Tab-separated table of C-alpha atoms and ligand atoms in Angstrom:
chain	number	residue	atom	x	y	z
N	228	MET	CA	77.760	27.632	51.557
N	229	HIS	CA	81.453	28.520	51.160
N	230	ASN	CA	82.212	32.219	51.240
N	231	GLU	CA	84.635	32.274	48.312
N	232	PHE	CA	82.962	30.361	45.429
N	233	MET	CA	79.924	28.141	44.797
N	234	ALA	CA	78.716	26.520	41.628
N	235	PHE	CA	75.211	25.177	40.880
N	236	ILE	CA	75.336	22.909	37.896
N	237	ASN	CA	72.340	21.230	36.343
N	238	ASP	CA	73.905	18.753	33.930
N	239	ASP	CA	75.964	15.572	34.384
N	240	HIS	CA	78.419	16.458	31.692
N	241	THR	CA	79.381	19.922	32.940
N	242	ALA	CA	79.404	19.137	36.614
N	243	PRO	CA	82.503	16.905	36.692
N	244	ILE	CA	84.449	19.585	34.583
N	245	VAL	CA	83.654	22.346	37.045
N	246	GLN	CA	84.153	19.975	39.899
N	247	SER	CA	87.654	19.086	38.819
N	248	TRP	CA	88.469	22.693	38.033
N	249	ALA	CA	87.281	23.828	41.419
N	250	GLU	CA	89.343	21.117	43.136
N	251	LYS	CA	92.469	22.149	41.311
N	252	GLN	CA	91.930	25.709	42.487
N	253	GLY	CA	91.839	24.444	46.026
N	254	PHE	CA	88.059	24.835	46.660
N	255	PRO	CA	86.368	22.182	48.905
N	256	ALA	CA	84.606	19.261	47.146
N	257	ASP	CA	81.030	20.455	48.001
N	258	THR	CA	81.625	23.844	46.367
N	259	VAL	CA	79.917	22.339	43.273
N	260	ARG	CA	76.275	21.319	43.717
N	261	GLY	CA	73.716	19.663	41.567
N	262	GLY	CA	70.609	21.801	40.958
N	263	GLY	CA	70.540	25.301	39.502
N	264	PRO	CA	69.267	28.704	40.499
N	265	ASP	CA	66.471	27.231	42.653
N	266	LEU	CA	68.843	25.493	45.071
N	267	PHE	CA	71.071	28.588	45.187
N	268	ALA	CA	68.044	30.792	45.926
N	269	THR	CA	66.887	28.441	48.753
N	270	LEU	CA	70.341	28.375	50.300
N	271	LEU	CA	70.604	32.158	50.177
N	272	GLU	CA	67.470	32.451	52.413
N	273	SER	CA	69.389	31.100	55.292
N	274	ASP	CA	73.015	31.406	54.369
N	275	SER	CA	75.334	34.297	53.445
N	276	PRO	CA	76.327	34.562	49.758
N	277	PRO	CA	79.655	33.560	48.287
N	278	LYS	CA	81.929	36.165	46.717
N	279	LEU	CA	81.661	34.495	43.335
N	280	ALA	CA	79.037	32.090	41.974
N	281	LEU	CA	78.564	30.088	38.778
N	282	VAL	CA	74.908	29.245	38.012
N	283	ASP	CA	73.594	26.920	35.446
N	284	PHE	CA	70.377	28.244	33.782
N	285	ASP	CA	69.593	25.301	31.505
N	286	GLY	CA	65.994	24.212	31.776
N	287	ILE	CA	64.918	27.321	33.623
N	288	ASP	CA	61.772	29.244	32.653
N	289	GLN	CA	62.097	32.996	32.807
N	290	PRO	CA	65.883	33.039	33.408
N	291	THR	CA	66.118	36.762	33.564
N	292	GLN	CA	63.509	37.160	36.417
N	293	ILE	CA	65.355	34.401	38.321
N	294	ALA	CA	68.664	36.052	37.665
N	295	ALA	CA	67.368	39.369	39.081
N	296	ARG	CA	66.171	37.556	42.216
N	297	LEU	CA	69.514	35.916	42.731
N	298	VAL	CA	71.247	39.347	42.318
N	299	SER	CA	69.007	40.941	44.961
N	300	LEU	CA	69.471	37.970	47.351
N	301	CYS	CA	73.170	38.067	47.027
N	302	GLY	CA	73.693	41.794	47.233
N	303	PRO	CA	76.326	43.843	45.370
N	304	ALA	CA	79.386	42.097	46.891
N	305	THR	CA	78.779	38.881	44.899
N	306	GLN	CA	79.804	38.467	41.267
N	307	LEU	CA	77.519	36.014	39.435
N	308	VAL	CA	78.309	34.249	36.244
N	309	ALA	CA	75.610	32.293	34.329
N	310	LEU	CA	76.006	29.174	32.277
N	311	GLY	CA	73.872	27.588	29.668
N	312	THR	CA	73.481	25.902	26.263
N	313	THR	CA	71.612	28.639	24.457
N	314	ASN	CA	73.807	30.921	22.458
N	315	ASP	CA	71.244	33.803	22.422
N	316	VAL	CA	72.018	37.487	22.496
N	317	THR	CA	68.642	38.368	24.079
N	318	LEU	CA	69.263	36.057	26.946
N	319	TYR	CA	72.805	37.323	27.441
N	320	ARG	CA	71.674	40.933	27.517
N	321	GLY	CA	68.856	39.980	29.929
N	322	LEU	CA	71.200	38.382	32.297
N	323	ILE	CA	73.740	41.266	32.160
N	324	ALA	CA	70.937	43.768	32.704
N	325	ALA	CA	69.794	41.764	35.775
N	326	GLY	CA	73.252	42.253	37.270
N	327	PHE	CA	75.194	39.038	36.186
N	328	SER	CA	78.815	39.577	35.276
N	329	ASP	CA	79.026	37.182	32.308
N	330	TYR	CA	77.313	34.289	30.544
N	331	LEU	CA	79.244	31.147	29.360
N	332	VAL	CA	77.929	28.953	26.649
N	333	LYS	CA	78.549	25.164	27.170
N	334	PRO	CA	80.763	23.233	26.687
N	335	VAL	CA	83.135	24.838	29.179
N	336	THR	CA	86.847	24.132	29.586
N	337	PRO	CA	89.171	24.711	32.574
N	338	GLU	CA	90.783	27.519	30.699
N	339	ILE	CA	87.425	29.285	30.014
N	340	LEU	CA	86.467	28.856	33.678
N	341	THR	CA	89.717	30.339	34.899
N	342	GLN	CA	89.624	33.277	32.566
N	343	THR	CA	85.950	34.058	33.219
N	344	MET	CA	86.084	33.619	36.929
N	345	LEU	CA	89.163	35.834	37.037
N	346	THR	CA	87.446	38.498	35.093
N	347	ALA	CA	84.342	38.270	37.372
N	348	SER	CA	86.281	38.235	40.578
N	349	ARG	CA	87.957	41.542	39.528
N	350	GLY	CA	84.535	43.027	39.293
N	351	GLU	CA	84.661	43.435	35.555
N	352	LYS	CA	81.541	42.819	33.546
N	353	GLY	CA	81.906	40.564	30.490
N	354	ALA	CA	84.102	42.074	27.875
N	355	HIS	CA	83.172	45.648	28.838
N	356	GLY	CA	84.278	48.049	31.464
N	357	ALA	CA	87.567	46.444	32.271
N	358	PRO	CA	89.330	48.610	34.758
N	359	LYS	CA	92.936	49.560	34.392
N	360	GLU	CA	94.693	46.362	33.398
N	361	VAL	CA	97.061	45.094	36.055
N	362	LYS	CA	99.661	42.425	35.232
N	363	VAL	CA	100.079	39.705	37.885
N	364	ILE	CA	103.521	38.246	37.063
N	365	VAL	CA	104.703	35.253	38.782
N	366	ILE	CA	108.374	34.388	38.589
N	367	ILE	CA	109.539	30.869	39.542
N	368	GLY	CA	112.987	29.257	39.365
N	369	VAL	CA	112.651	25.663	38.203
N	370	ARG	CA	115.921	25.070	40.064
N	371	GLY	CA	117.174	26.791	43.185
N	372	GLY	CA	119.921	29.417	43.010
N	373	VAL	CA	119.659	30.011	39.263
N	374	GLY	CA	119.094	33.722	39.514
N	375	THR	CA	115.302	33.918	39.878
N	376	SER	CA	115.188	36.621	42.530
N	377	THR	CA	117.628	38.766	40.622
N	378	ILE	CA	115.203	38.734	37.753
N	379	ALA	CA	112.162	39.388	39.882
N	380	THR	CA	113.676	42.308	41.746
N	381	ASN	CA	115.258	43.848	38.676
N	382	THR	CA	112.279	43.542	36.428
N	383	ALA	CA	109.866	44.848	39.137
N	384	TRP	CA	112.225	47.867	39.645
N	385	MET	CA	112.591	48.544	35.853
N	386	ILE	CA	108.834	48.452	35.346
N	387	ALA	CA	108.629	51.310	37.867
N	388	HIS	CA	111.766	53.253	37.023
N	389	ASP	CA	112.303	52.710	33.327
N	390	LEU	CA	108.850	51.890	32.152
N	391	LYS	CA	107.190	54.457	34.504
N	392	LYS	CA	104.390	52.087	35.597
N	393	LYS	CA	103.530	51.579	39.292
N	394	SER	CA	104.985	48.334	40.359
N	395	ALA	CA	104.961	46.095	43.435
N	396	LEU	CA	107.295	43.212	44.263
N	397	LEU	CA	105.949	40.425	46.549
N	398	ASP	CA	108.711	38.282	47.768
N	399	LEU	CA	107.107	34.972	48.893
N	400	ASP	CA	110.373	33.605	50.233
N	401	LEU	CA	109.659	34.912	53.673
N	402	GLN	CA	112.791	33.446	55.427
N	403	PHE	CA	115.561	33.441	52.818
N	404	GLY	CA	114.211	36.224	50.410
N	405	THR	CA	116.778	38.604	49.182
N	406	SER	CA	114.820	41.482	47.679
N	407	ALA	CA	115.205	43.825	50.609
N	408	LEU	CA	118.969	43.196	50.711
N	409	ALA	CA	119.324	43.638	46.983
N	410	LEU	CA	117.407	46.919	47.105
N	411	ASP	CA	119.152	48.080	50.252
N	412	ILE	CA	115.746	48.732	52.081
N	413	GLU	CA	114.411	47.477	55.312
N	414	PRO	CA	112.551	44.163	55.124
N	415	GLY	CA	109.045	45.080	56.026
N	416	HIS	CA	107.165	43.785	59.138
N	417	GLY	CA	103.769	42.200	58.861
N	418	LEU	CA	103.933	40.233	55.662
N	419	ARG	CA	103.814	37.017	57.672
N	420	ASP	CA	100.606	38.100	59.171
N	421	VAL	CA	99.130	39.047	55.828
N	422	VAL	CA	99.948	35.725	54.153
N	423	SER	CA	98.703	33.608	57.133
N	424	SER	CA	95.438	35.346	57.837
N	425	PRO	CA	92.981	35.343	54.957
N	426	GLN	CA	90.106	36.815	56.934
N	427	ARG	CA	92.126	39.834	58.125
N	428	VAL	CA	93.752	40.990	54.960
N	429	ASP	CA	92.860	44.641	54.308
N	430	GLY	CA	94.381	47.764	52.847
N	431	LEU	CA	95.637	48.994	56.134
N	432	MET	CA	97.364	45.728	56.990
N	433	ILE	CA	98.998	45.571	53.605
N	434	ALA	CA	100.096	49.225	53.811
N	435	GLY	CA	101.670	48.468	57.166
N	436	ALA	CA	103.691	45.545	55.695
N	437	MET	CA	104.810	47.427	52.573
N	438	VAL	CA	108.048	49.243	52.219
N	439	SER	CA	108.217	51.984	49.554
N	440	GLU	CA	111.377	52.140	47.503
N	441	SER	CA	109.977	55.085	45.746
N	442	THR	CA	106.626	56.596	44.949
N	443	SER	CA	106.119	54.089	42.067
N	444	PHE	CA	107.775	51.000	43.587
N	445	SER	CA	106.674	49.081	46.659
N	446	VAL	CA	108.019	46.018	48.210
N	447	LEU	CA	106.464	43.333	50.358
N	448	SER	CA	109.170	41.153	51.913
N	449	ALA	CA	110.250	39.597	55.120
N	450	GLU	CA	113.201	38.142	57.001
N	451	GLU	CA	111.369	35.756	59.263
N	452	SER	CA	113.092	33.296	61.580
N	453	ILE	CA	114.415	30.275	59.842
N	454	GLU	CA	113.378	28.087	62.748
N	455	ASP	CA	109.649	28.679	62.101
N	456	LEU	CA	107.359	26.806	59.800
N	457	ILE	CA	105.524	29.603	57.775
N	458	HIS	CA	102.142	29.014	56.281
N	459	VAL	CA	101.454	30.866	53.020
N	460	ASP	CA	97.617	30.670	52.751
N	461	ALA	CA	96.222	30.541	49.179
N	462	SER	CA	93.172	32.497	50.115
N	463	ALA	CA	95.358	35.171	51.891
N	464	ILE	CA	97.378	35.543	48.737
N	465	ALA	CA	94.284	35.929	46.651
N	466	ALA	CA	92.936	38.475	49.027
N	467	LEU	CA	96.262	40.308	49.022
N	468	ILE	CA	96.424	40.491	45.200
N	469	LYS	CA	92.766	41.646	45.091
N	470	GLU	CA	93.470	44.496	47.492
N	471	MET	CA	96.620	45.483	45.612
N	472	ARG	CA	95.116	45.293	42.143
N	473	PRO	CA	93.629	48.778	41.869
N	474	ASN	CA	96.899	50.465	42.879
N	475	TYR	CA	99.438	48.946	40.549
N	476	HIS	CA	100.138	48.287	36.901
N	477	ALA	CA	102.263	45.290	37.762
N	478	ILE	CA	102.525	42.932	40.716
N	479	VAL	CA	105.690	40.880	40.479
N	480	ILE	CA	105.677	37.675	42.626
N	481	ASP	CA	108.893	35.974	43.480
N	482	MET	CA	107.642	32.481	44.207
N	483	PRO	CA	109.929	29.725	45.499
N	484	ARG	CA	109.094	26.568	43.673
N	485	HIS	CA	108.275	24.702	46.847
N	486	LEU	CA	105.153	26.901	47.177
N	487	ILE	CA	103.725	25.471	43.814
N	488	PRO	CA	101.523	22.903	45.629
N	489	THR	CA	99.913	25.486	47.873
N	490	GLN	CA	99.653	28.392	45.402
N	491	LYS	CA	97.742	26.771	42.634
N	492	ARG	CA	95.124	29.456	42.657
N	493	ILE	CA	97.525	32.287	41.909
N	494	LEU	CA	99.302	30.234	39.334
N	495	ALA	CA	96.025	29.426	37.578
N	496	THR	CA	94.926	33.129	37.505
N	497	ALA	CA	98.282	34.997	36.923
N	498	HIS	CA	98.606	36.810	33.579
N	499	GLU	CA	102.320	36.040	33.232
N	500	ILE	CA	104.461	33.239	34.500
N	501	VAL	CA	108.252	33.331	33.970
N	502	LEU	CA	110.044	30.018	34.435
N	503	VAL	CA	113.780	30.634	35.049
N	504	THR	CA	116.139	27.820	34.332
N	505	GLU	CA	119.703	26.803	33.904
N	506	MET	CA	120.567	24.918	30.645
N	507	SER	CA	121.036	21.407	31.988
N	508	LEU	CA	119.313	18.050	32.001
N	509	VAL	CA	117.787	18.712	35.405
N	510	GLY	CA	116.613	22.100	34.114
N	511	ILE	CA	114.886	20.287	31.340
N	512	ARG	CA	113.264	17.780	33.670
N	513	ASP	CA	112.022	20.484	36.102
N	514	THR	CA	110.748	22.799	33.401
N	515	LEU	CA	108.797	19.977	31.913
N	516	ARG	CA	107.350	18.971	35.313
N	517	ILE	CA	106.322	22.568	36.230
N	518	ARG	CA	104.809	23.226	32.780
N	519	THR	CA	102.705	19.974	33.105
N	520	THR	CA	101.535	21.114	36.466
N	521	LEU	CA	100.558	24.596	35.111
N	522	LYS	CA	98.689	23.044	32.209
N	523	GLY	CA	96.789	20.749	34.657
N	524	LEU	CA	95.693	23.814	36.639
N	525	GLY	CA	94.063	25.174	33.572
N	526	SER	CA	96.368	28.256	33.812
N	527	THR	CA	95.774	30.927	31.093
N	528	ALA	CA	99.014	32.618	31.819
N	529	ARG	CA	101.529	33.316	29.109
N	530	ILE	CA	104.553	31.373	30.049
N	531	THR	CA	107.978	32.897	29.318
N	532	GLN	CA	110.941	30.623	29.481
N	533	VAL	CA	114.203	32.294	30.585
N	534	ALA	CA	117.615	30.725	30.674
N	535	THR	CA	120.004	32.757	32.846
N	536	ARG	CA	123.693	33.060	33.724
N	537	ILE	CA	124.816	31.810	30.304
N	538	GLY	CA	128.288	32.858	29.249
N	539	ALA	CA	131.887	31.838	28.424
N	540	SER	CA	132.717	31.072	31.983
N	541	ARG	CA	129.399	29.219	32.510
N	542	PRO	CA	128.678	27.472	29.329
N	543	ALA	CA	125.262	25.813	28.818
N	544	ALA	CA	125.368	22.040	29.520
N	545	VAL	CA	122.654	21.477	26.837
N	546	ASP	CA	121.983	23.496	23.846
N	547	GLU	CA	118.739	25.317	22.987
N	548	ALA	CA	117.465	22.604	20.612
N	549	ALA	CA	118.030	19.862	23.024
N	550	PHE	CA	116.303	21.988	25.716
N	551	ALA	CA	113.326	22.787	23.496
N	552	LYS	CA	112.906	19.116	22.625
N	553	GLY	CA	113.287	17.746	26.120
N	554	ALA	CA	111.217	20.425	27.958
N	555	GLN	CA	108.766	20.837	25.169
N	556	ALA	CA	109.282	24.562	25.390
N	557	LYS	CA	111.677	26.887	23.574
N	558	ILE	CA	113.878	29.401	25.431
N	559	ASP	CA	112.317	32.880	24.991
N	560	PHE	CA	115.092	34.953	26.707
N	561	ILE	CA	118.747	34.290	27.431
N	562	LEU	CA	120.273	36.404	30.180
N	563	PRO	CA	124.049	36.522	30.093
N	564	ASP	CA	126.272	35.703	33.009
N	565	ASP	CA	127.901	38.806	34.313
N	566	HIS	CA	129.633	38.090	37.593
N	567	LYS	CA	131.455	41.503	37.712
N	568	THR	CA	128.298	43.560	37.316
N	569	MET	CA	126.209	41.494	39.694
N	570	THR	CA	128.949	41.537	42.361
N	571	ALA	CA	129.140	45.254	42.128
N	572	ALA	CA	125.291	45.526	42.277
N	573	ASN	CA	125.000	43.218	45.182
N	574	ASN	CA	127.745	44.886	47.168
N	575	SER	CA	126.304	48.421	46.691
N	576	GLY	CA	122.677	47.430	47.172
N	577	LYS	CA	121.784	48.943	43.755
N	578	MET	CA	119.627	47.556	40.901
N	579	LEU	CA	121.238	46.883	37.518
N	580	GLY	CA	119.205	49.692	35.943
N	581	ALA	CA	120.723	52.153	38.367
N	582	MET	CA	124.273	50.899	38.493
N	583	ALA	CA	124.978	49.564	35.029
N	584	PRO	CA	122.314	50.747	32.571
N	585	THR	CA	124.228	49.939	29.491
N	586	ALA	CA	125.483	46.496	30.452
N	587	PRO	CA	124.224	43.723	28.130
N	588	LEU	CA	122.690	41.868	31.204
N	589	THR	CA	120.729	45.107	32.121
N	590	LYS	CA	119.509	45.628	28.563
N	591	ALA	CA	118.363	42.010	28.231
N	592	MET	CA	116.555	42.356	31.637
N	593	LEU	CA	114.824	45.518	30.374
N	594	GLU	CA	113.611	43.788	27.314
N	595	LEU	CA	112.109	41.042	29.510
N	596	ALA	CA	110.399	43.669	31.791
N	597	LYS	CA	108.999	45.407	28.707
N	598	MET	CA	107.644	42.258	27.314
N	599	LEU	CA	105.968	41.383	30.641
N	600	VAL	CA	103.987	44.535	30.807
N	601	SER	CA	103.562	45.474	27.167
N	602	SER	CA	100.837	43.109	26.021
N	603	ALA	CA	98.243	44.083	28.633
N	604	GLU	CA	95.957	45.616	25.995
N	605	GLU	CA	96.514	42.835	23.507
N	606	LYS	CA	95.652	40.273	26.206
N	607	ALA	CA	92.471	42.140	27.276
N	608	GLU	CA	91.306	41.998	23.639
N	609	ALA	CA	92.244	38.388	23.085
N	610	PRO	CA	88.991	36.488	22.397
N	611	LYS	CA	88.163	33.678	24.802
N	612	LYS	CA	88.470	30.261	23.115
N	613	GLY	CA	85.510	28.007	23.094
N	614	GLY	CA	81.971	28.652	24.135
N	615	ASN	CA	81.931	32.099	25.637
N	616	ILE	CA	79.125	33.963	23.968
N	617	LEU	CA	81.130	37.301	24.108
N	618	SER	CA	83.659	36.160	21.525
N	619	GLY	CA	80.867	35.706	19.013
N	620	LEU	CA	78.805	38.765	20.118
N	621	PHE	CA	81.595	41.291	19.877
N	622	LYS	CA	83.596	39.861	17.004
N	623	HIS	CA	82.531	42.802	14.754
N	624	ALA	CA	82.215	45.486	17.427
N	625	PRO	CA	84.535	48.545	17.403
N	626	LYS	CA	87.725	48.042	19.363
N	627	GLU	CA	86.729	50.383	22.230
N	628	ASP	CA	83.828	48.002	23.010
N	629	SER	CA	86.074	45.197	23.968
N	630	LYS	CA	88.521	47.374	25.965
N	631	ALA	CA	88.238	49.613	28.949
H	778	ATP	N1	123.095	37.040	35.239
H	778	ATP	C1	123.831	36.733	36.277
H	778	ATP	N2	125.162	36.773	36.166
H	778	ATP	C2	125.925	36.517	37.266
H	778	ATP	N3	125.505	36.365	38.517
H	778	ATP	C3	124.174	36.274	38.636
H	778	ATP	C4	123.301	36.465	37.563
H	778	ATP	N4	121.929	36.323	38.073
H	778	ATP	C5	122.136	36.055	39.378
H	778	ATP	N5	123.451	36.057	39.797
H	778	ATP	C6	123.908	35.748	41.074
H	778	ATP	O1	123.517	34.424	41.444
H	778	ATP	C7	123.236	34.368	42.824
H	778	ATP	C8	121.872	33.720	43.051
H	778	ATP	O2	120.912	34.666	42.539
H	778	ATP	P1	119.403	34.726	43.023
H	778	ATP	O3	119.466	34.915	44.441
H	778	ATP	O4	118.770	35.709	42.155
H	778	ATP	O5	118.920	33.252	42.759
H	778	ATP	P2	117.604	32.489	43.136
H	778	ATP	O6	117.325	31.595	42.001
H	778	ATP	O7	116.512	33.505	43.538
H	778	ATP	O8	118.124	31.645	44.365
H	778	ATP	P3	117.204	30.917	45.562
H	778	ATP	O9	116.778	29.652	44.933
H	778	ATP	O10	118.157	30.791	46.681
H	778	ATP	O11	116.046	31.843	45.860
H	778	ATP	C9	123.414	35.727	43.399
H	778	ATP	O12	124.719	35.842	43.887
H	778	ATP	C10	123.265	36.635	42.121
H	778	ATP	O13	124.027	37.805	42.279
H	779	MG	MG1	115.412	33.540	45.184
């Protein structure tokens, strides 16, 4: 068995959906097996359990007893999600009482799988008991040099300093990243080891790689040799985010676009993705290409489209309507070009919020930061589309029941 995730699916219609979803998340092909709880129980007798498992209970007599057995065979470190056709509250309660995290009613979609597995992997149970909501925010430039890192660094800083929420910035450009320079802090040592060794990632290792800008803002960045080929392992990033989750309100990831092929898992599970673009034909083309990829991953993230460095001295090459039509996405935020303020900020190693709090660029950036963290509660409450039994079960429940 694989140690991250396994699925045991009984029916020929659901198996290919789960299979294709699992492959897109980067899991090996044999992660999804035919056969249900019986096969899983047999394998558990000789093999260690995965961290997360999806188990099909269709056609199983006494499902709650079998569920309890699986829970005891797996131990507390494994999160188990059940799957079935029956939309029955008694079955649901029995499975949860046995120790399962959630129950999904067929048919499943990639979006539902992503959302449910994400919730389960965080150790949350169904719609209840959600811990403090953390926002994983991925910022990607659809083109190079458009101003992506400026947005990532400044919004992460603003979340900590202006919005008073604990924030961390993870700069995944380990060779050319600019966050440490922009913040006038030392680039840390050790991020390279963290991102390349999934088995070794733990709290101590992360703490060693992290540089604190203040008590509420931490930065993980590097300035590795440009002669090396650096491997950013998807499992290591998942482990890193999992370790960081309990300590932060927001984790802002500055992700170079060339990492998209290897970072599908974090893209599929992030809460927010910000696509930063210039207003040009190539901006349209690459926005469309990246959005199509995200859709294919079954990502449930809210995507915010930002156009930046727009101003009299840098007029847009295409207008908003042409962009919206071509990229099939409207621009949500426009950040003005402000060469003077940016130069002063860069030269002094200060953030916009500290140096020019009233500048229009700073105000627009703060609006973006607010938007990125503000909807945590709304999102936690949003009902899952499709077949999850929880959406039906708790439709009329008081609000607190579907929140923390
Ligand atoms: N709104 C703005 N107005 C004026 N200059 C800006 C603005 N945003 C960013 N810049 C400048 O543009 C340059 C590139 O910015 P940044 O490093 O953020 O881009 P990037 O998209 O992350 O680049 P790369 O693809 O190399 O990672 C920097 O000199 C920065 O100061
Ligand atoms: Mg950058």
